[in-house]
Amino acid sequence: MNQVSLTIDSRPENVPLVGACAKEIAGQSFSIDKLSEIEQALVETVNNCIEHAYCGSEDRQITIKYALSKDRLFVEITDQGKGLDPQCLKKLTAELDYNPSDIDCLPEGGFGLNVINSCMDEVNYRREDGKNHWSLTKFVVPLT
Amino acid sequence: MNQVSLTIDSRPENVPLVGACAKEIAGQSFSIDKLSEIEQALVETVNNCIEHAYCGSEDRQITIKYALSKDRLFVEITDQGKGLDPQCLKKLTAELDYNPSDIDCLPEGGFGLNVINSCMDEVNYRREDGKNHWSLTKFVVPLT
Amino acid sequence: MQIQTKAVNGVLTLSLDEKRLDSKLAVGFKDKVGELIASGNRLIVFNLSAVDFIDSSGIGCLVTCLKLMGPKGKITIWGLKPPVESMFKLTRMDRVFTLCSTEEQALQAVNS
Amino acid sequence: MQIQTKAVNGVLTLSLDEKRLDSKLAVGFKDKVGELIASGNRLIVFNLSAVDFIDSSGIGCLVTCLKLMGPKGKITIWGLKPPVESMFKLTRMDRVFTLCSTEEQALQAVNS
Ligand SMILES: Nc1ncnc2c1ncn2[C@@H]1O[C@H](COP(=O)(O)OP(=O)(O)O)[C@@H](O)[C@H]1O
Ligand SMILES: Nc1ncnc2c1ncn2[C@@H]1O[C@H](COP(=O)(O)OP(=O)(O)O)[C@@H](O)[C@H]1O
C-alpha cells in the first residue's frame, strides 16, 4: 500500500491540487475516465468543506489522505469545521428530479453530494473528535 | 501566504508528486523555466532523503511543506533518517571539476547537492529533534 | 478570468480561455456574463473547448446565466471535453442546455 | 521500462518511451542497456524526445553506460527538452555526451 497525506489551506485555489495529487498517485491503476471521476468527487467534497463546513474561511485546514492498494484507492478528507445535518446525506443517493423546461425553478446548486456518490464506489461520512471525515473509495475493478 | 503540506512514503514512485505539487502551487508565480528548476531541486532533495537518510527503506515518511508568499516559494523537506555528515554540505557549492575526456574516471553520481544549490536561491540544512530539515527558497524576483 | 466575447447578428459568442470552470472562477464568471446579459443579450453560444474540468458550481453558473435571461434566453454550448460532458449528464443539465460538437452546430441551434 | 531498440550498420538506436528518466527507472535502465552493451554494441544514439524530466541518477545511468563500453564506446543524444538539456549543462555532462537536435545529426556524430 502507498500512502500520501496532503494538508491544504481552505482556499478555492488549492482545490485543483487535490485532484492533481490523486491523478499522480493513482494514475497507473485507473483509466483516464475513472481518474476524472475520482478528481470530480474529490473536488466536490473539498469544495463542500470550504463552503459549508468552513463557511468560506480561507485560513482553515483540510487534510486529504490517499491510500492506494492493489484493489482500491481510498481517500479520507478531514476538516475541523461545523458538522453536517444528517438529513443532507439523503442527497447522496436522491434522484436529481427537476423539470428541465421550467427555467425559473432550475436548481443552481445542490448537485455536489449526488455527483460525489455517482463518481465513487463508496462514500461515507462520520463526525468524530469535532472533525468531519469523508471517506471515498474507488475500486480498481469496480464491484458489479 | 498559502501553505500546503505533503507527506509521502519514502518510495521512488512518490517523488514525481513532490515536483507536481510545487508546479500546481507556484505555477502562477514563476516562469516555466523557474518551475523546472524548483522541480529539479525538490526531486534531488527527496531522492537524497530516500537514498541516504533512509538508505532506501520504502516505508518511512518524508514531509514537504510549501509556503508561497508574494516574493518567494519556501519549501521545507523533513525526514527522520540518519543525519548528514556536515562535510557533505561543501558539495552544495563545490565546482563539478572532472576531466570529461577521462571516461574511466567520470563521476556516476555526486551531482545532487550541486544541482539543488544551482536551482534554488537559498538552501539550508539543519538537524533538529532527530530530524533532517532541508529548506529551499526560490525568490519570485531573484536577488541580484 | 480570460473570456473572449463576440456579438454577431444578435448572438453573443463567449469563448472561455480557462482550463477550469470551478468555484474559484464562479463569482467572476457570473459577474462578467451577468453584465453582458444585463446589456440585453439573450442568445449565447459558449465555447468550452479550452475547459478540461468543470465542477458543480461551474454548472450552477451556467444555470444562473440562463435564469438571468428570462423566458427569451437560450444557451448552446460546444467543445465539451469528455469529463465536462460527463458533468452535464450527471447533473442532468444536458436536458437544459443544447450541447453541440462544433461552433457551427451551436450557432444553428441557438437560432432555431 | 519502455524502450525501443534498433541496430543499423553497427549503430544501436535507443528510443526511451518514458516521461521521466529518474531514480525509479535507473536500475531497470542500466540493466537493459547494460545487456545491449554486453552483447557488443559500442555506438549508441539515444532518443530522449519523450523525456520531460531527468534527475541526477538518470544522468548517472548514461555515464555508467559510457563506462561499460570502454574506450571504443560513444554515445550521442538527441531530442532533449529544455529541462533535460539544462541538467546536462548543470552536471557539465554536455562536455561528455554529444547533444544533437535531430536524429540525423546524432547518427552523423556517433559515426564521426
Ligand atoms: N462538507 C459539508 N459540511 C457541511 N455541510 C455540508 C457539507 N457538504 C454538504 N453539506 C450540506 O449538504 C447540502 C447539499 O450539498 P451539495 O449536494 O454538495 O450541494 P451544494 O453544496 O451545492 O449545496 C449543502 O447545501 C449543505 O447544507
Ligand atoms: N538527505 C541526505 N541525508 C544524508 N546524507 C546525504 C543527504 N544528501 C546527501 N547526502 C550525502 O552527501 C553526498 C553527496 O550527495 P549528492 O551531491 O546528492 O550526490 P549523490 O546522492 O549522488 O551521492 C551523498 O553521497 C551523501 O553521503
XYZ file of C-alpha atoms and ligand atoms in Angstrom:
566
model
C 0.000 0.000 0.000
C 1.142 3.503 -0.805
C 0.029 6.345 1.454
C 0.191 10.052 0.869
C -1.218 12.817 3.024
C -1.891 16.355 1.864
C -2.929 19.313 4.021
C -4.130 22.484 2.331
C -5.366 25.854 3.445
C -9.106 26.084 2.758
C -8.799 28.254 -0.334
C -10.515 27.579 -3.657
C -7.165 27.991 -5.437
C -5.847 24.894 -3.623
C -8.667 22.633 -4.740
C -7.135 21.656 -8.118
C -4.121 20.273 -6.232
C -6.319 17.686 -4.535
C -7.357 16.210 -7.871
C -3.893 16.524 -9.380
C -2.399 14.526 -6.494
C -4.976 11.772 -6.920
C -4.071 11.516 -10.604
C -0.340 11.356 -9.791
C -0.847 8.719 -7.119
C -3.411 6.522 -8.852
C -2.520 7.238 -12.479
C -1.193 3.736 -13.112
C -4.184 1.976 -11.528
C -7.164 3.582 -13.259
C -8.301 4.536 -16.756
C -8.448 8.196 -17.717
C -12.239 8.149 -17.307
C -12.034 6.707 -13.794
C -9.348 9.218 -12.859
C -11.657 12.018 -13.991
C -14.426 10.622 -11.806
C -12.076 10.489 -8.820
C -10.959 14.077 -9.462
C -14.575 15.197 -9.749
C -15.596 13.573 -6.461
C -12.595 14.950 -4.572
C -13.121 18.469 -5.879
C -16.810 18.441 -4.939
C -16.023 17.101 -1.464
C -13.318 19.682 -0.772
C -15.483 22.476 -2.217
C -18.177 21.465 0.270
C -15.711 21.523 3.175
C -14.675 25.049 2.239
C -18.169 26.337 1.522
C -20.247 24.584 4.161
C -18.016 23.289 6.986
C -15.776 26.380 6.970
C -18.356 28.851 5.541
C -15.757 30.184 3.129
C -12.949 30.905 5.629
C -9.661 30.603 3.779
C -7.296 30.107 6.732
C -8.526 26.725 7.956
C -7.030 23.351 7.078
C -8.289 20.365 5.128
C -6.375 17.091 5.172
C -6.621 14.601 2.342
C -5.218 11.104 2.948
C -4.763 8.910 -0.088
C -4.168 5.171 0.277
C -3.620 3.187 -2.894
C -3.655 -0.588 -2.638
C -3.897 -3.247 -5.348
C -7.665 -3.269 -5.410
C -8.694 0.277 -4.486
C -7.979 3.945 -3.940
C -9.222 5.056 -0.553
C -9.333 8.769 0.201
C -10.227 10.348 3.530
C -10.950 14.066 3.651
C -10.998 15.715 7.064
C -11.966 19.209 8.152
C -12.484 20.780 11.568
C -15.475 22.837 10.606
C -19.085 22.590 11.588
C -20.892 19.307 11.316
C -23.305 18.157 8.673
C -27.042 17.881 9.183
C -27.551 14.096 8.704
C -30.620 14.857 6.585
C -28.252 16.157 3.936
C -26.784 12.693 3.434
C -30.003 11.708 1.687
C -28.797 13.911 -1.139
C -26.038 11.396 -1.844
C -28.495 8.941 -3.331
C -31.562 11.073 -4.140
C -32.557 11.377 -7.783
C -31.874 14.779 -9.317
C -35.506 15.395 -10.055
C -36.409 18.677 -11.666
C -38.252 19.862 -14.718
C -35.712 20.929 -17.359
C -38.277 23.145 -19.097
C -39.189 25.153 -16.025
C -36.309 27.612 -16.271
C -37.311 29.700 -13.253
C -37.158 26.659 -10.981
C -33.904 25.140 -12.256
C -31.511 24.321 -9.412
C -28.315 26.404 -9.366
C -26.692 24.102 -6.804
C -27.328 21.023 -4.738
C -25.562 18.668 -7.144
C -22.380 18.112 -5.166
C -23.259 15.147 -2.962
C -25.066 13.458 -5.839
C -22.016 13.834 -8.081
C -19.674 12.544 -5.364
C -21.818 9.464 -4.927
C -22.090 8.831 -8.675
C -18.354 9.122 -9.204
C -17.202 6.857 -6.356
C -18.000 3.254 -5.391
C -18.355 4.000 -1.663
C -18.945 7.254 0.193
C -19.121 7.582 3.963
C -19.390 10.478 6.375
C -18.670 10.468 10.081
C -18.267 13.133 12.746
C -15.504 12.278 15.238
C -13.430 14.350 17.701
C -15.048 17.528 16.421
C -13.969 16.743 12.892
C -15.783 15.801 9.710
C -14.432 12.748 7.930
C -15.452 11.911 4.377
C -14.289 8.505 3.133
C -14.313 7.894 -0.588
C -13.442 4.576 -2.208
C -12.918 3.669 -5.841
C -12.244 0.044 -6.703
C -9.699 -0.789 -9.361
C -12.077 -3.419 -10.670
C -15.483 -2.000 -9.804
C -17.982 -4.151 -7.913
C -20.731 -5.464 -10.157
C 0.612 33.335 2.212
C -0.576 29.950 1.010
C 0.618 26.828 2.819
C 0.414 23.219 1.749
C 1.915 20.209 3.447
C 2.520 16.847 1.789
C 3.647 13.640 3.483
C 4.763 10.728 1.319
C 6.054 7.231 1.913
C 9.753 7.113 1.028
C 9.281 5.370 -2.314
C 10.845 6.494 -5.595
C 7.413 6.317 -7.250
C 6.188 9.137 -4.979
C 8.958 11.543 -5.917
C 7.261 12.966 -9.047
C 4.351 14.067 -6.862
C 6.638 16.418 -4.929
C 7.523 18.326 -8.083
C 3.985 18.207 -9.460
C 2.641 19.801 -6.264
C 5.215 22.587 -6.445
C 4.133 23.339 -10.007
C 0.447 23.374 -9.013
C 1.069 25.628 -6.025
C 3.564 28.048 -7.563
C 2.507 27.827 -11.220
C 1.159 31.383 -11.302
C 4.231 32.912 -9.638
C 7.114 31.560 -11.711
C 8.069 31.099 -15.349
C 8.178 27.582 -16.818
C 11.979 27.603 -16.585
C 11.954 28.561 -12.904
C 9.298 25.929 -12.182
C 11.543 23.307 -13.793
C 14.411 24.414 -11.577
C 12.217 24.134 -8.495
C 11.047 20.667 -9.550
C 14.646 19.609 -10.163
C 15.831 20.774 -6.739
C 12.923 19.143 -4.902
C 13.369 15.827 -6.697
C 17.094 15.740 -5.936
C 16.478 16.604 -2.284
C 13.805 13.949 -1.813
C 15.891 11.370 -3.717
C 18.713 12.054 -1.252
C 16.388 11.604 1.737
C 15.300 8.218 0.386
C 18.743 7.056 -0.678
C 20.959 8.457 2.078
C 18.868 9.336 5.142
C 16.611 6.262 4.811
C 19.098 4.020 2.955
C 16.401 3.008 0.512
C 13.707 1.965 3.017
C 10.320 2.492 1.405
C 8.106 2.600 4.486
C 9.408 5.769 6.114
C 7.888 9.246 5.758
C 9.055 12.464 4.182
C 7.157 15.696 4.750
C 7.284 18.548 2.271
C 5.919 21.914 3.402
C 5.320 24.506 0.730
C 4.756 28.155 1.606
C 4.068 30.551 -1.225
C 4.146 34.253 -0.476
C 4.263 37.246 -2.800
C 8.023 37.293 -3.053
C 9.085 33.653 -2.669
C 8.371 29.955 -2.582
C 9.781 28.402 0.572
C 9.897 24.611 0.808
C 10.956 22.607 3.837
C 11.674 18.905 3.419
C 11.873 16.822 6.577
C 12.886 13.206 7.148
C 13.549 11.198 10.292
C 16.508 9.289 8.923
C 20.158 9.424 9.761
C 21.947 12.734 9.840
C 24.245 14.211 7.252
C 27.996 14.446 7.617
C 28.481 18.259 7.633
C 31.450 17.806 5.284
C 28.965 16.853 2.593
C 27.478 20.352 2.632
C 30.618 21.570 0.887
C 29.269 19.768 -2.151
C 26.486 22.346 -2.379
C 28.890 24.985 -3.632
C 31.891 22.974 -4.868
C 32.731 23.172 -8.581
C 31.951 19.994 -10.508
C 35.554 19.513 -11.507
C 36.338 16.454 -13.592
C 38.034 15.704 -16.864
C 35.370 14.999 -19.491
C 37.849 13.037 -21.640
C 38.900 10.629 -18.913
C 35.992 8.231 -19.331
C 37.147 5.758 -16.662
C 37.092 8.461 -14.018
C 33.789 10.138 -14.893
C 31.547 10.562 -11.856
C 28.348 8.487 -11.929
C 26.871 10.424 -9.008
C 27.614 13.203 -6.581
C 25.733 15.858 -8.566
C 22.651 16.122 -6.382
C 23.641 18.770 -3.853
C 25.318 20.829 -6.541
C 22.162 20.747 -8.671
C 19.965 21.657 -5.704
C 22.136 24.664 -4.959
C 22.217 25.790 -8.603
C 18.462 25.551 -8.975
C 17.456 27.417 -5.803
C 18.307 30.857 -4.398
C 18.832 29.626 -0.831
C 19.499 26.137 0.540
C 19.859 25.308 4.213
C 20.229 22.118 6.197
C 19.704 21.639 9.901
C 19.421 18.641 12.197
C 16.784 19.144 14.903
C 14.825 16.756 17.163
C 16.373 13.776 15.406
C 15.112 15.036 12.062
C 16.773 16.400 8.962
C 15.342 19.661 7.662
C 16.198 20.956 4.215
C 14.986 24.492 3.496
C 14.842 25.604 -0.110
C 13.904 29.103 -1.216
C 13.207 30.486 -4.665
C 12.510 34.194 -4.995
C 9.837 35.371 -7.381
C 12.168 38.163 -8.436
C 15.601 36.659 -7.897
C 18.179 38.534 -5.813
C 20.841 40.169 -7.938
C -10.804 35.499 -15.860
C -9.976 35.112 -19.534
C -13.058 35.244 -21.722
C -13.427 36.358 -25.329
C -16.675 37.839 -26.482
C -18.079 38.472 -29.939
C -21.565 39.601 -30.952
C -22.804 38.729 -34.440
C -26.410 39.070 -35.654
C -27.846 39.196 -32.169
C -25.920 36.130 -30.977
C -23.276 36.519 -28.280
C -20.342 34.135 -28.648
C -18.321 33.518 -25.494
C -15.023 31.619 -25.549
C -13.747 30.770 -22.107
C -9.948 30.756 -22.094
C -9.556 28.877 -18.834
C -8.703 25.253 -18.062
C -11.129 25.084 -15.168
C -14.619 26.448 -14.668
C -14.811 25.875 -10.932
C -15.657 27.501 -7.600
C -12.627 29.777 -7.872
C -13.866 31.206 -11.164
C -17.584 31.117 -10.409
C -18.126 34.615 -8.980
C -16.083 36.372 -11.662
C -17.824 34.370 -14.347
C -21.324 35.232 -13.121
C -20.391 38.927 -12.810
C -18.925 39.122 -16.298
C -21.642 37.179 -18.110
C -24.273 38.839 -15.917
C -23.159 42.229 -17.273
C -23.417 41.030 -20.843
C -26.921 39.760 -20.159
C -27.904 42.996 -18.400
C -26.926 44.858 -21.569
C -29.560 42.896 -23.492
C -28.045 39.683 -24.850
C -30.481 36.775 -24.959
C -28.831 34.235 -27.276
C -25.488 32.870 -26.096
C -23.115 30.346 -27.662
C -20.487 29.140 -25.184
C -17.203 27.711 -26.429
C -15.857 25.489 -23.662
C -13.190 23.774 -25.780
C -10.378 25.090 -23.563
C -12.003 23.747 -20.403
C -10.606 20.465 -19.016
C -12.652 20.476 -15.854
C -15.968 21.828 -14.604
C -17.369 21.354 -11.116
C -20.944 21.672 -9.896
C -20.512 25.375 -9.146
C -19.418 25.840 -12.765
C -22.590 24.106 -13.920
C -24.515 26.286 -11.459
C -23.067 29.431 -13.067
C -24.430 28.463 -16.448
C -27.865 27.873 -14.929
C -27.700 31.293 -13.284
C -26.974 32.853 -16.675
C -29.943 31.105 -18.211
C -32.226 32.296 -15.427
C -30.944 35.871 -15.683
C -32.021 35.979 -19.324
C -35.623 35.033 -18.612
C -38.018 33.225 -20.972
C -36.430 34.590 -24.160
C -32.980 33.351 -23.243
C -31.173 30.444 -24.873
C -27.713 28.969 -24.344
C -25.978 26.436 -26.536
C -22.603 25.016 -25.663
C -19.925 23.380 -27.817
C -16.448 21.929 -27.466
C -17.073 19.870 -24.331
C -14.233 17.528 -23.389
C -15.322 14.135 -22.006
C -15.095 14.991 -18.265
C -17.001 18.233 -18.862
C -19.700 16.497 -20.871
C -19.987 13.886 -18.104
C -20.817 16.604 -15.587
C -23.667 17.893 -17.754
C -25.027 14.347 -17.866
C -24.527 13.629 -14.153
C -26.393 16.806 -13.200
C -28.929 16.115 -15.991
C -28.202 19.567 -17.391
C -27.775 18.019 -20.838
C -31.581 18.327 -20.951
C -31.436 22.063 -20.228
C -28.569 23.227 -22.435
C -28.134 22.224 -26.055
C -24.737 20.556 -26.274
C -23.068 20.599 -29.697
C -19.853 19.271 -31.209
C -18.997 22.263 -33.377
C -19.428 26.017 -33.312
C -21.489 25.791 -36.491
C -23.991 23.431 -34.889
C -24.134 25.587 -31.774
C -24.857 28.735 -33.831
C -27.545 26.920 -35.749
C -29.113 25.502 -32.571
C -29.214 28.832 -30.750
C -31.121 30.390 -33.641
C -33.626 27.583 -34.047
C 10.518 0.323 -18.718
C 9.515 1.181 -22.264
C 12.474 1.334 -24.620
C 12.650 0.720 -28.337
C 15.849 -0.581 -29.855
C 17.066 -0.763 -33.421
C 20.512 -1.709 -34.753
C 21.575 -0.388 -38.153
C 25.125 -0.549 -39.576
C 26.724 -1.123 -36.206
C 24.869 1.734 -34.531
C 22.360 0.974 -31.782
C 19.424 3.376 -31.685
C 17.551 3.563 -28.384
C 14.259 5.445 -28.014
C 13.165 5.839 -24.434
C 9.372 5.816 -24.220
C 9.150 7.254 -20.721
C 8.349 10.737 -19.451
C 10.898 10.533 -16.666
C 14.413 9.114 -16.529
C 14.798 9.174 -12.749
C 15.790 7.129 -9.721
C 12.747 4.900 -10.161
C 13.811 3.927 -13.667
C 17.572 3.937 -13.094
C 18.153 0.277 -12.179
C 15.988 -1.120 -14.969
C 17.598 1.231 -17.435
C 21.151 0.212 -16.506
C 20.220 -3.483 -16.657
C 18.589 -3.223 -20.054
C 21.204 -1.042 -21.728
C 23.950 -2.980 -19.900
C 22.754 -6.160 -21.645
C 22.835 -4.491 -25.029
C 26.374 -3.315 -24.354
C 27.439 -6.755 -23.109
C 26.306 -8.169 -26.438
C 28.841 -5.962 -28.200
C 27.259 -2.609 -29.040
C 29.716 0.296 -28.872
C 27.961 3.132 -30.742
C 24.682 4.300 -29.230
C 22.247 7.005 -30.325
C 19.746 7.865 -27.589
C 16.416 9.439 -28.463
C 15.215 11.278 -25.366
C 12.465 13.244 -27.101
C 9.754 11.645 -24.945
C 11.528 12.560 -21.716
C 10.216 15.621 -19.839
C 12.411 15.189 -16.801
C 15.782 13.693 -15.903
C 17.358 13.689 -12.460
C 20.980 13.226 -11.463
C 20.573 9.461 -11.196
C 19.304 9.464 -14.792
C 22.409 11.351 -15.858
C 24.446 8.858 -13.807
C 22.908 5.957 -15.760
C 24.104 7.373 -19.042
C 27.610 7.767 -17.621
C 27.520 4.159 -16.447
C 26.611 3.061 -19.975
C 29.522 5.011 -21.418
C 31.949 3.452 -18.929
C 30.635 -0.045 -19.597
C 31.519 0.337 -23.253
C 35.163 1.194 -22.606
C 37.447 3.292 -24.809
C 35.707 2.368 -28.084
C 32.301 3.469 -26.826
C 30.441 6.563 -27.976
C 27.017 7.946 -27.089
C 25.187 10.744 -28.836
C 21.851 12.023 -27.600
C 19.096 13.917 -29.400
C 15.651 15.301 -28.678
C 16.423 16.936 -25.328
C 13.652 19.128 -23.956
C 14.802 22.308 -22.180
C 14.762 20.951 -18.579
C 16.630 17.826 -19.698
C 19.232 19.820 -21.587
C 19.658 22.038 -18.505
C 20.595 19.018 -16.421
C 23.337 18.037 -18.871
C 24.699 21.560 -18.589
C 24.391 21.776 -14.784
C 26.284 18.496 -14.360
C 28.691 19.552 -17.134
C 27.885 16.328 -18.971
C 27.280 18.323 -22.145
C 31.077 18.055 -22.499
C 30.948 14.236 -22.271
C 27.979 13.370 -24.467
C 27.384 14.853 -27.879
C 23.975 16.539 -27.718
C 22.135 16.944 -31.032
C 18.880 18.467 -32.197
C 17.901 15.789 -34.693
C 18.306 12.052 -35.155
C 20.217 12.701 -38.370
C 22.808 14.834 -36.592
C 23.097 12.283 -33.803
C 23.702 9.447 -36.283
C 26.314 11.508 -38.083
C 28.035 12.478 -34.827
C 28.198 8.941 -33.468
C 29.975 7.783 -36.636
C 32.474 10.612 -36.799
N -18.806 19.141 3.934
C -20.009 19.596 4.355
N -20.123 20.139 5.561
C -21.311 20.616 5.979
N -22.444 20.574 5.255
C -22.391 20.056 4.023
C -21.168 19.528 3.512
N -21.414 19.064 2.277
C -22.718 19.270 2.047
N -23.322 19.875 3.074
C -24.742 20.236 3.158
O -25.444 19.465 2.180
C -26.096 20.320 1.218
C -26.028 19.688 -0.166
O -24.687 19.687 -0.612
P -24.358 19.530 -2.150
O -25.153 18.408 -2.693
O -22.887 19.398 -2.275
O -24.854 20.860 -2.856
P -24.433 22.378 -2.604
O -23.075 22.358 -1.990
O -24.433 22.960 -3.973
O -25.480 22.954 -1.725
C -25.380 21.645 1.332
O -26.178 22.730 0.924
C -25.015 21.690 2.807
O -26.102 22.125 3.566
N 19.489 13.874 2.656
C 20.711 13.359 2.930
N 20.898 12.661 4.073
C 22.097 12.141 4.361
N 23.186 12.276 3.569
C 23.085 12.958 2.447
C 21.834 13.540 2.075
N 22.020 14.173 0.911
C 23.299 13.998 0.564
N 23.957 13.273 1.480
C 25.404 12.912 1.437
O 26.042 13.809 0.550
C 26.645 13.099 -0.538
C 26.514 13.898 -1.816
O 25.163 13.969 -2.197
P 24.757 14.326 -3.677
O 25.534 15.510 -4.121
O 23.284 14.459 -3.727
O 25.226 13.108 -4.576
P 24.792 11.569 -4.523
O 23.485 11.498 -3.831
O 24.724 11.169 -5.946
O 25.908 10.884 -3.771
C 25.934 11.759 -0.578
O 26.726 10.736 -1.147
C 25.638 11.520 0.884
O 26.768 10.981 1.535
